[in-house]
Structures are given as C-alpha cells and as structure tokens.
Coordinates of C-alpha atoms in Angstrom, one line a residue:
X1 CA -4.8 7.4 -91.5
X2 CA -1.5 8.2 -89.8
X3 CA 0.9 4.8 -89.2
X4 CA 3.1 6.9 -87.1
X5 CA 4.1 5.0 -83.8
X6 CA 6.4 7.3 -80.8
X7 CA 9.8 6.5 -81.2
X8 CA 11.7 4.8 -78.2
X9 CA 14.6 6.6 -76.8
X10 CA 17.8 5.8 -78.0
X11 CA 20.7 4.0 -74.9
X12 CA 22.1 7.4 -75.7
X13 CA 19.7 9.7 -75.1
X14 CA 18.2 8.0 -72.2
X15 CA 21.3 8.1 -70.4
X16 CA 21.3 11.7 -70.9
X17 CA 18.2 12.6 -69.6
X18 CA 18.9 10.2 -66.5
X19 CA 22.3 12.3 -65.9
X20 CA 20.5 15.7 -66.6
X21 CA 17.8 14.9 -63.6
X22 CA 20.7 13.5 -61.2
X23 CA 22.3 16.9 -61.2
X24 CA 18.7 18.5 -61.0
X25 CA 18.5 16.9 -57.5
X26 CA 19.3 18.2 -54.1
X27 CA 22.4 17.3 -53.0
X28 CA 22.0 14.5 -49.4
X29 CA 25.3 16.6 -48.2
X30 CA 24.1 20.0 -49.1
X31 CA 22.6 23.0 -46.8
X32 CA 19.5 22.1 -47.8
X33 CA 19.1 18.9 -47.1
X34 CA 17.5 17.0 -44.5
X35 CA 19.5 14.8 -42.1
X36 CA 19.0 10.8 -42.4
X37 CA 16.2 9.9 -39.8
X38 CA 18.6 8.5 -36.9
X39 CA 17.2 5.1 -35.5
X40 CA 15.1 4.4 -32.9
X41 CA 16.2 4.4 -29.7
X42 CA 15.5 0.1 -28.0
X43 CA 12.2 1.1 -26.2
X44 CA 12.4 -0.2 -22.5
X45 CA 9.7 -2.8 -22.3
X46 CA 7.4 -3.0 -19.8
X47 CA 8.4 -5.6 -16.8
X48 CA 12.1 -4.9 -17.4
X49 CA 14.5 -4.5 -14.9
X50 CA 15.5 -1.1 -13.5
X51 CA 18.9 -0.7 -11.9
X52 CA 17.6 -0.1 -8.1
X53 CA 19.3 3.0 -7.6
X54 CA 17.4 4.6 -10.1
X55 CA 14.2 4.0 -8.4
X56 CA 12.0 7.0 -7.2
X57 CA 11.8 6.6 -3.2
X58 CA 8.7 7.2 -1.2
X59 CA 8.2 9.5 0.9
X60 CA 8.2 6.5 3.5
X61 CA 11.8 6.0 2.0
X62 CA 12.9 9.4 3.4
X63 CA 11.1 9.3 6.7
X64 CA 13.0 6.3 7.6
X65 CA 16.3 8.1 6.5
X66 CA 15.3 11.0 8.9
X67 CA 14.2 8.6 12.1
X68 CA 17.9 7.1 11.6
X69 CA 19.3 10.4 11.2
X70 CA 17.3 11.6 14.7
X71 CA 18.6 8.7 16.4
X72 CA 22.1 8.9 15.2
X73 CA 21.9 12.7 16.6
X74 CA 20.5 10.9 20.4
X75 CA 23.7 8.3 19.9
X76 CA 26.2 11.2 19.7
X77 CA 27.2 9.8 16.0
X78 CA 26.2 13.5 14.2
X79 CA 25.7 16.7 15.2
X80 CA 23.8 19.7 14.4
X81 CA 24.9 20.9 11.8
X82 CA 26.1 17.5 10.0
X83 CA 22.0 16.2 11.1
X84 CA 20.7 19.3 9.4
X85 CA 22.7 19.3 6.1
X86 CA 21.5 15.8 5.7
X87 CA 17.6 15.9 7.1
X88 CA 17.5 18.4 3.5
X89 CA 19.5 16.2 1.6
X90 CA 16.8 13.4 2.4
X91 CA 13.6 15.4 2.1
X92 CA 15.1 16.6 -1.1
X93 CA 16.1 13.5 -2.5
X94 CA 14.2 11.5 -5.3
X95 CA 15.9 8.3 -5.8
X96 CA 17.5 5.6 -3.6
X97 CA 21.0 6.6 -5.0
X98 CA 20.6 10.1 -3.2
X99 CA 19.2 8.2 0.2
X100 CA 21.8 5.4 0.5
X101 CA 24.7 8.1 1.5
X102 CA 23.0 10.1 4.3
X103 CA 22.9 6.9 6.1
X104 CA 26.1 4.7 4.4
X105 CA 28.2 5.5 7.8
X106 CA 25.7 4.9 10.0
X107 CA 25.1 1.6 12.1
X108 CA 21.6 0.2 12.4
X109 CA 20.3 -1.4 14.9
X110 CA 21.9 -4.6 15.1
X111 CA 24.5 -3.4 13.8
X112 CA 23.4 -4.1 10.0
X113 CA 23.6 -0.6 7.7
X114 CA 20.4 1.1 8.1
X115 CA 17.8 0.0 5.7
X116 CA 19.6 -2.9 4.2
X117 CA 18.2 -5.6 2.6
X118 CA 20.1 -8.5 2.6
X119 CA 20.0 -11.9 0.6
X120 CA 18.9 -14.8 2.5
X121 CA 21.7 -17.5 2.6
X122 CA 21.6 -21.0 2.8
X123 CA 19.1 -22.2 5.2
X124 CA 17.0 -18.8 5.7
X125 CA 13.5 -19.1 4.6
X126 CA 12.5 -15.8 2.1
X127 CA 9.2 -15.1 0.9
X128 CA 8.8 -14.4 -2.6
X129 CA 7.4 -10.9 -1.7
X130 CA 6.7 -9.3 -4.9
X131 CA 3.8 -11.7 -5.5
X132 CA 2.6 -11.0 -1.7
X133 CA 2.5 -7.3 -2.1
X134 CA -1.2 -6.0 -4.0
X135 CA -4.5 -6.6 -3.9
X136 CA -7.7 -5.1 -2.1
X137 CA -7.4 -6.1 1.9
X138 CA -9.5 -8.4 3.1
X139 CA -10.7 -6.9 6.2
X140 CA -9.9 -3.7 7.9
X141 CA -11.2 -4.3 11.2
X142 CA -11.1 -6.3 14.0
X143 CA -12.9 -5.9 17.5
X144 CA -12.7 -8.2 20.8
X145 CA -14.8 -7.1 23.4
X146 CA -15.1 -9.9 26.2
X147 CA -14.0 -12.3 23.2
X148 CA -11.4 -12.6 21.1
X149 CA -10.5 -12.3 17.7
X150 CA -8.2 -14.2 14.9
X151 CA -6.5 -13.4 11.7
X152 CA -4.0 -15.8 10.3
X153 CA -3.5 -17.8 7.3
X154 CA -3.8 -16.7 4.0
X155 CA -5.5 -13.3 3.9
X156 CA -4.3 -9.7 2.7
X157 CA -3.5 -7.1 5.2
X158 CA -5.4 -3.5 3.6
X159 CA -3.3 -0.8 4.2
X160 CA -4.8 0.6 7.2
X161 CA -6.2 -1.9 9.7
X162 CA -7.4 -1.1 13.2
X163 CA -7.9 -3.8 15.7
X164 CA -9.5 -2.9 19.4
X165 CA -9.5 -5.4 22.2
X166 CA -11.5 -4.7 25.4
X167 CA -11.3 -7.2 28.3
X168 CA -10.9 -9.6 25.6
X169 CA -7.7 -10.8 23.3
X170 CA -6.7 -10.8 19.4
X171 CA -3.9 -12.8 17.1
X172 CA -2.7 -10.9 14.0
X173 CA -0.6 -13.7 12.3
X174 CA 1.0 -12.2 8.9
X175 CA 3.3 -14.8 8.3
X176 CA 1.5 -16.5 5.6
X177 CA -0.5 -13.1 4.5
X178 CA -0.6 -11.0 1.4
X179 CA 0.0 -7.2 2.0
X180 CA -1.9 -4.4 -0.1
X181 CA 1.0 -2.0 0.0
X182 CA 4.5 -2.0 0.7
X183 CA 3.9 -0.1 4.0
X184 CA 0.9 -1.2 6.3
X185 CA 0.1 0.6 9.5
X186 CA -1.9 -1.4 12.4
X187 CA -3.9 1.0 14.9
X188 CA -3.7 -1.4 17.9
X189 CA -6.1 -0.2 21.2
X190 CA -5.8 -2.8 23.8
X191 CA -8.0 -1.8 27.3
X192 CA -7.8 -4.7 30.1
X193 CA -6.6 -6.8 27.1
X194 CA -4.3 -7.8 24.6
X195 CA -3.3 -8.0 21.1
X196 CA 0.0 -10.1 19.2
X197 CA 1.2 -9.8 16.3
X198 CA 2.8 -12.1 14.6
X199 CA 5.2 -11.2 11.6
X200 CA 8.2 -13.8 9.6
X201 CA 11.7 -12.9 9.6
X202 CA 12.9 -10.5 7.5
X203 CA 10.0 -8.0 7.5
X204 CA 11.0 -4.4 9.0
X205 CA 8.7 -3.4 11.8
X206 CA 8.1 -0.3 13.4
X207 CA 6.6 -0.2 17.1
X208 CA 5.1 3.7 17.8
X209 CA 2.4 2.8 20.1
X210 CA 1.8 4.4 23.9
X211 CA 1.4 2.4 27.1
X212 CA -0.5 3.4 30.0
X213 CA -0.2 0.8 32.6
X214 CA 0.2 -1.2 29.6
X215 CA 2.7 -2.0 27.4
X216 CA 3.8 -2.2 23.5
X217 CA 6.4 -4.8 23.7
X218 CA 8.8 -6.6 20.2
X219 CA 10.0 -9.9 21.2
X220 CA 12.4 -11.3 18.6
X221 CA 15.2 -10.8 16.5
X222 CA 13.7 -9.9 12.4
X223 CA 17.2 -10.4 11.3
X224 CA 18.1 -8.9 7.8
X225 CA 15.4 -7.3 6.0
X226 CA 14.8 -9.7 3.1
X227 CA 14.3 -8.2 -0.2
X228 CA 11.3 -6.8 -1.0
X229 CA 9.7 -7.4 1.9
X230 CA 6.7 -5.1 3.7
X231 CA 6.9 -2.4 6.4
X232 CA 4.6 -2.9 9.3
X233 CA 3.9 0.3 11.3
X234 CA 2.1 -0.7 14.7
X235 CA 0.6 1.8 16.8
X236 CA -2.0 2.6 19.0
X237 CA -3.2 2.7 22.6
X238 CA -2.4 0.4 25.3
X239 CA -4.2 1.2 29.3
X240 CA -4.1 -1.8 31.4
X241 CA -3.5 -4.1 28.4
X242 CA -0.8 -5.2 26.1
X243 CA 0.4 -5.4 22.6
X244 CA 2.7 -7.6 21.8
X245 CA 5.1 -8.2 18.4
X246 CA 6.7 -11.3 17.9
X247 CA 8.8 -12.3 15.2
X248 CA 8.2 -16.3 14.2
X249 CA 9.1 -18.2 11.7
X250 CA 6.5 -20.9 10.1
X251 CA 6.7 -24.2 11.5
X252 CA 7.4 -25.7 7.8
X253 CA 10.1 -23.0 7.6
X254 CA 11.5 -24.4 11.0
X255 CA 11.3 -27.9 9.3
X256 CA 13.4 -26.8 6.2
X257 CA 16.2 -26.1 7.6
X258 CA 19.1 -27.8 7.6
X259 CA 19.7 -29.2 11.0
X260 CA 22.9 -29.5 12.6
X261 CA 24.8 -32.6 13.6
X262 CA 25.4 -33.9 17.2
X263 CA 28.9 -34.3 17.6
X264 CA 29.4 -38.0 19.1

C-alpha cells in the first residue's frame, strides 16, 4: 500500500501559475472587451412632480388656444396670415410649452393672459382641486317639468349632464361639488322656465348656449383661474325661459376673509 500523499505547491510555483492565467485573460481595455455596465438611470417614481410645461395638452387645451386666437382676429389684434400660422401651431402642438406662445401676447378677457392660472393671495378662498377632480358622477340628469329641481352640496358632477326645465325651475350649485373630469359640459334646455348655475371663483366657464326669446346670461366676475381648477362648458336651448350663471363664493368663504377696517 502506497503512502504517497499530493504535494502542495510551493509560494513559488503558485505565484507562477497565478501570473501565467492573468496574462491568459482578456484584457478590460482591449477590442474585445465588453464595456462596464453604466448605472441605472434614478427611475421617476410614480406621484412625482412633472415640470408643467412638459405636460401633454388636451385637445380641450388647444381648442381654447384657437377660440382666443378667433377672437383676437374679431379684436383686430392678428390677422390672417399671423391667425393661420398659429391655428397649426396649436392643433399641432403636444405640450403646454408649445401652447403658452400662440397666446403670450394676447390679452384675455379681463385683461389677465389667456388661460392663466393664477395663485390665490391672501384672503382668496382656493379649493384644493386635485382632490375634487375623479370619480363616477352622481347623476347625469335632471328634469323640472311644472316643478323644480336641486343639486347642491356635496355631489360629483359626471362629465356630461343634461338638465331640462319646462314651466318649471332648477339650481345647479357646484361650489362645494366634486367633478369627474377636468372639463364638464352642462346641456341646459329651459322652455317657459329657468335654470342657474352656480359655480366658486376661480373656475373657467364657458357659456355656448342659444336664446330664443330667452336668454343664456353670466353674472359675475370668476376672477383668476385658480390652479387646477375645472372647465364648465354650458350649453343648450333657451325659448321663453332662462339660464343663468352666477359666480358665488360660499358663505364660509365670505366669512374667512379678512375684513376691512372702518376708518373712524
């Protein structure tokens, strides 16, 4: 029987083997050689902020750039060919960035830059309209024939409501409601009656309805859009009736703010 045990390297040959399979290796710097993986990009995580130009725009986003382009044309501010270079560079525009300009020169009405949405200052009540805006409506109808009809409160306009008011009356009030999209459009058709509407400072609304012996009639000043805040589209029919949009502030609203001092 053998005794014979494998012999453990010697330091020197060791080393030598460990040299001879260094230079055996591919070269990191060579031809051959595969780059370092570069690291990972910071992932954007959901919920964080986007810089607001960057945003996509709506196709409601570029029809209000063109309805302020059209009436800037009926002011005298543009002409042709200036209102026609523009209405493409706003149906072919895809972010806010490329809207702003077309209408950056352009007064408002009011005199505020079209589209703006200003920051309420001290003592101007803003809704926290993110949380407002979403949701499945809670009604999409409302009818008042010889009667009437209410909506106020809390409750979510849906995004297409119709309310029809024959020899009777209605009250839309949205100032304390939730909205199911950015943009709502109301269908209004008043006979031998009428219909208000009610809507808080701040939110943009847009009157397109026809009167026949009747009337579709804004009362109010909306003041600066607030950030945020919903589109309301009303329109409809109006024969021997009324509709009526009125821009209110809530009474606790009214109470906040800071009143001024009688001068003795």
């Amino acid at each position: 029987m053998s005794d014979e045990r494998p012999q453990k390297p010697l330091p020197e040959e060791q080393l030598s083997r460990e040299t001879t399979s260094l230079e055996k290796a591919p070269s990191v710097s060579g031809p051959g050689a595969s780059a370092a993986p570069a690291a990972p990009a910071a992932p954007v995580l959901p919920g964080q902020p986007v810089a607001a130009p960057a945003l996509r725009a709506s196709d409601a986003d570029r029809e209000r750039v063109v309805e302020r382009l059209r009436d800037a044309v009926a002011e005298g501010r543009l002409d042709m060919e200036e209102f026609q270079e523009r209405l493409e560079a706003a149906y072919a525009s895809r972010t806010y960035a490329e809207l702003e300009p077309l209408t950056r020169d352009l007064p408002a009405v009011g005199g505020a830059p079209a589209g703006a949405a200003v920051a309420a200052g001290p003592g101007q009540e803003q809704a926290a309209w993110p949380e407002r805006i979403g949701g499945a409506g809670t009604s999409s109808t409302a009818v008042a024939v010889m009667s009437g009809f209410q909506r106020k409160g809390q409750w979510t306009v849906p995004a297409r409501f119709n309310a029809v008011a024959f020899w009777g009356g209605g009250d839309l009030d949205l100032r304390e409601a939730s909205f199911s999209q950015r943009e709502v459009v109301i269908t209004c058709i008043a006979v031998m009656g009428g219909i208000q509407i009610t809507v808080p400072p701040g939110v943009e609304v847009d009157v397109r309805g026809i009167g026949v012996m009747g009337a579709f009639d804004q009362r109010g000043n909306p003041g600066p859009l607030h950030p945020g805040a919903p589109r309301v589209v009303v329109t409809g029919f109006a024969m021997w009736g009324g509709v009526e949009i009125r821009v209110k502030p809530l009474k606790s609203d009214r109470e906040n703010k800071p009143r001024r001092r009688k001068e003795l």
